[in-house]
PDB file of C-alpha atoms in Angstrom:
ATOM      1  CA  MET A 253     161.002  88.316 161.585  1.00 79.00           C
ATOM      2  CA  ALA A 254     159.520  85.780 159.266  1.00 75.00           C
ATOM      3  CA  ILE A 255     157.783  82.783 160.893  1.00 72.00           C
ATOM      4  CA  ALA A 256     157.161  80.828 157.756  1.00 64.00           C
ATOM      5  CA  ARG A 257     158.964  80.128 154.408  1.00 73.00           C
ATOM      6  CA  PHE A 258     158.384  78.324 151.031  1.00 74.00           C
ATOM      7  CA  PRO A 259     154.715  79.540 150.536  1.00 76.00           C
ATOM      8  CA  GLY A 260     152.686  77.284 148.429  1.00 84.00           C
ATOM      9  CA  LEU A 261     149.471  77.865 146.291  1.00 92.00           C
ATOM     10  CA  VAL A 262     146.617  75.386 146.107  1.00 94.00           C
ATOM     11  CA  ILE A 263     144.152  75.605 143.399  1.00 96.00           C
ATOM     12  CA  ASP A 264     140.617  74.234 143.419  1.00 95.00           C
ATOM     13  CA  CYS A 265     139.624  72.192 140.411  1.00 96.00           C
ATOM     14  CA  PRO A 266     137.470  69.311 139.068  1.00 96.00           C
ATOM     15  CA  ASP A 267     140.512  66.963 138.187  1.00 97.00           C
ATOM     16  CA  ALA A 268     143.756  67.521 140.340  1.00 97.00           C
ATOM     17  CA  GLY A 269     145.794  65.162 138.267  1.00 98.00           C
ATOM     18  CA  ALA A 270     144.926  66.669 134.902  1.00 98.00           C
ATOM     19  CA  LEU A 271     145.455  70.106 136.028  1.00 98.00           C
ATOM     20  CA  ALA A 272     148.588  69.259 137.744  1.00 98.00           C
ATOM     21  CA  GLY A 273     149.718  67.592 134.339  1.00 98.00           C
ATOM     22  CA  PHE A 274     148.750  70.729 132.399  1.00 98.00           C
ATOM     23  CA  TYR A 275     150.974  73.147 134.703  1.00 98.00           C
ATOM     24  CA  GLY A 276     153.646  70.554 135.161  1.00 98.00           C
ATOM     25  CA  ALA A 277     154.144  70.473 131.375  1.00 98.00           C
ATOM     26  CA  LEU A 278     153.845  74.168 131.076  1.00 97.00           C
ATOM     27  CA  LEU A 279     156.454  74.785 133.644  1.00 97.00           C
ATOM     28  CA  GLY A 280     158.690  71.586 133.080  1.00 98.00           C
ATOM     29  CA  TRP A 281     158.041  70.550 136.708  1.00 98.00           C
ATOM     30  CA  ASN A 282     157.508  67.186 138.337  1.00 98.00           C
ATOM     31  CA  VAL A 283     153.991  65.886 138.961  1.00 98.00           C
ATOM     32  CA  LYS A 284     153.024  63.872 141.888  1.00 98.00           C
ATOM     33  CA  ASP A 285     149.297  62.727 141.634  1.00 98.00           C
ATOM     34  CA  ASP A 286     147.585  61.347 144.676  1.00 96.00           C
ATOM     35  CA  GLY A 287     144.040  61.191 143.288  1.00 94.00           C
ATOM     36  CA  ASP A 288     142.143  63.955 144.699  1.00 96.00           C
ATOM     37  CA  TRP A 289     145.314  65.976 145.480  1.00 97.00           C
ATOM     38  CA  ALA A 290     148.342  66.605 143.188  1.00 98.00           C
ATOM     39  CA  GLU A 291     151.212  68.895 143.199  1.00 97.00           C
ATOM     40  CA  ILE A 292     154.106  70.001 140.998  1.00 97.00           C
ATOM     41  CA  ARG A 293     157.621  71.061 141.924  1.00 96.00           C
ATOM     42  CA  PRO A 294     160.741  71.840 140.195  1.00 96.00           C
ATOM     43  CA  ASP A 295     163.720  69.370 140.308  1.00 97.00           C
ATOM     44  CA  ASP A 296     165.133  71.271 143.154  1.00 95.00           C
ATOM     45  CA  GLY A 297     161.908  71.213 145.183  1.00 90.00           C
ATOM     46  CA  SER A 298     162.136  74.950 145.881  1.00 89.00           C
ATOM     47  CA  ASN A 299     158.614  75.684 144.977  1.00 92.00           C
ATOM     48  CA  CYS A 300     155.157  73.934 144.984  1.00 94.00           C
ATOM     49  CA  ILE A 301     151.653  74.445 143.372  1.00 96.00           C
ATOM     50  CA  SER A 302     149.096  72.117 144.659  1.00 96.00           C
ATOM     51  CA  PHE A 303     145.700  71.041 143.114  1.00 97.00           C
ATOM     52  CA  GLN A 304     142.743  70.048 145.247  1.00 96.00           C
ATOM     53  CA  GLN A 305     139.962  68.218 143.569  1.00 95.00           C
ATOM     54  CA  VAL A 306     136.420  69.614 144.531  1.00 94.00           C
ATOM     55  CA  ASP A 307     133.002  68.492 144.054  1.00 95.00           C
ATOM     56  CA  GLY A 308     130.741  70.898 142.372  1.00 94.00           C
ATOM     57  CA  TYR A 309     133.670  72.934 141.103  1.00 95.00           C
ATOM     58  CA  ARG A 310     132.506  76.002 138.872  1.00 94.00           C
ATOM     59  CA  ALA A 311     134.950  77.484 136.604  1.00 94.00           C
ATOM     60  CA  PRO A 312     135.633  81.402 136.932  1.00 94.00           C
ATOM     61  CA  GLU A 313     134.076  83.651 134.362  1.00 91.00           C
ATOM     62  CA  TRP A 314     136.738  85.961 133.006  1.00 89.00           C
ATOM     63  CA  PRO A 315     136.723  88.894 132.492  1.00 91.00           C
ATOM     64  CA  GLY A 316     133.190  89.050 133.944  1.00 89.00           C
ATOM     65  CA  GLN A 317     132.802  88.451 137.697  1.00 89.00           C
ATOM     66  CA  ALA A 318     129.536  86.196 137.926  1.00 92.00           C
ATOM     67  CA  VAL A 319     131.871  83.593 139.095  1.00 91.00           C
ATOM     68  CA  PRO A 320     135.023  85.507 140.276  1.00 89.00           C
ATOM     69  CA  GLN A 321     138.522  84.323 139.290  1.00 83.00           C
ATOM     70  CA  GLN A 322     139.561  84.175 142.836  1.00 82.00           C
ATOM     71  CA  MET A 323     143.309  84.003 141.675  1.00 84.00           C
ATOM     72  CA  HIS A 324     145.556  83.733 138.728  1.00 88.00           C
ATOM     73  CA  LEU A 325     149.057  82.886 137.912  1.00 92.00           C
ATOM     74  CA  ASP A 326     151.507  85.140 135.989  1.00 93.00           C
ATOM     75  CA  LEU A 327     154.075  83.158 134.165  1.00 95.00           C
ATOM     76  CA  MET A 328     157.124  84.614 132.515  1.00 95.00           C
ATOM     77  CA  VAL A 329     158.112  83.696 129.074  1.00 95.00           C
ATOM     78  CA  GLN A 330     160.710  84.972 126.676  1.00 95.00           C
ATOM     79  CA  ASP A 331     158.434  84.927 123.681  1.00 95.00           C
ATOM     80  CA  LEU A 332     154.674  85.538 123.841  1.00 96.00           C
ATOM     81  CA  ASP A 333     153.910  83.797 120.466  1.00 96.00           C
ATOM     82  CA  GLU A 334     156.070  80.728 121.343  1.00 96.00           C
ATOM     83  CA  GLY A 335     154.423  80.657 124.834  1.00 96.00           C
ATOM     84  CA  GLU A 336     150.886  80.877 123.458  1.00 96.00           C
ATOM     85  CA  ASN A 337     151.745  77.900 121.047  1.00 96.00           C
ATOM     86  CA  VAL A 338     152.879  75.819 123.841  1.00 96.00           C
ATOM     87  CA  ALA A 339     150.199  76.690 126.202  1.00 97.00           C
ATOM     88  CA  VAL A 340     147.347  76.052 123.469  1.00 97.00           C
ATOM     89  CA  GLU A 341     149.024  72.774 122.547  1.00 97.00           C
ATOM     90  CA  LEU A 342     149.020  71.688 126.152  1.00 97.00           C
ATOM     91  CA  GLY A 343     145.161  72.504 126.467  1.00 97.00           C
ATOM     92  CA  ALA A 344     144.861  76.139 127.391  1.00 97.00           C
ATOM     93  CA  THR A 345     142.414  78.314 125.574  1.00 97.00           C
ATOM     94  CA  LYS A 346     143.472  82.005 124.638  1.00 98.00           C
ATOM     95  CA  ALA A 347     140.959  84.435 126.311  1.00 97.00           C
ATOM     96  CA  ASP A 348     138.846  86.425 123.860  1.00 96.00           C
ATOM     97  CA  SER A 349     139.628  89.551 125.921  1.00 95.00           C
ATOM     98  CA  GLN A 350     143.354  90.669 125.807  1.00 96.00           C
ATOM     99  CA  PRO A 351     143.717  93.844 127.696  1.00 94.00           C
ATOM    100  CA  GLY A 352     147.515  94.300 127.357  1.00 93.00           C
ATOM    101  CA  THR A 353     150.479  94.090 125.122  1.00 95.00           C
ATOM    102  CA  THR A 354     153.264  92.644 127.459  1.00 96.00           C
ATOM    103  CA  PHE A 355     151.048  89.731 128.526  1.00 95.00           C
ATOM    104  CA  ARG A 356     148.243  87.328 127.064  1.00 96.00           C
ATOM    105  CA  VAL A 357     145.473  85.831 129.091  1.00 96.00           C
ATOM    106  CA  PHE A 358     144.604  82.215 128.809  1.00 96.00           C
ATOM    107  CA  LEU A 359     142.298  79.949 130.487  1.00 96.00           C
ATOM    108  CA  ASP A 360     143.724  76.692 131.828  1.00 96.00           C
ATOM    109  CA  PRO A 361     141.734  73.352 131.235  1.00 97.00           C
ATOM    110  CA  ALA A 362     139.772  73.900 134.525  1.00 95.00           C
ATOM    111  CA  GLY A 363     138.791  77.468 133.423  1.00 95.00           C
ATOM    112  CA  HIS A 364     141.222  79.457 135.545  1.00 95.00           C
ATOM    113  CA  PRO A 365     142.729  82.511 134.061  1.00 95.00           C
ATOM    114  CA  PHE A 366     146.381  82.742 133.848  1.00 94.00           C
ATOM    115  CA  CYS A 367     148.840  85.092 132.025  1.00 95.00           C
ATOM    116  CA  LEU A 368     152.020  84.604 129.995  1.00 95.00           C
ATOM    117  CA  CYS A 369     154.019  87.709 130.470  1.00 95.00           C
ATOM    118  CA  VAL A 370     157.174  89.075 128.984  1.00 93.00           C
ATOM    119  CA  GLU A 371     157.592  91.746 131.843  1.00 87.00           C
TER     120      GLU A 371
END
């Protein structure tokens, strides 16, 4: 029997509001910025991703593990080329290493890897 519901994800970063703005624009979700804590939610409030500002933040090094990625988001898109254009326009960087054909790896403005996927 489940004792919890509506799991949330909290991402450490150097600027909570800026990273929330990036993912909010990418997903079309609403941004709430409280300074060192920000969150994004869809209109129906059914999901939440939070961003926690931390001092001394070190960006992951992907695909290397000198500073592990710790987590990454997989975001579904209908078209990889269109998704790439939007993600890069919003501030993402396409990773040099692209190990698959049904997804593309990017780094968000704080250096976290994330994938745009078609399956």
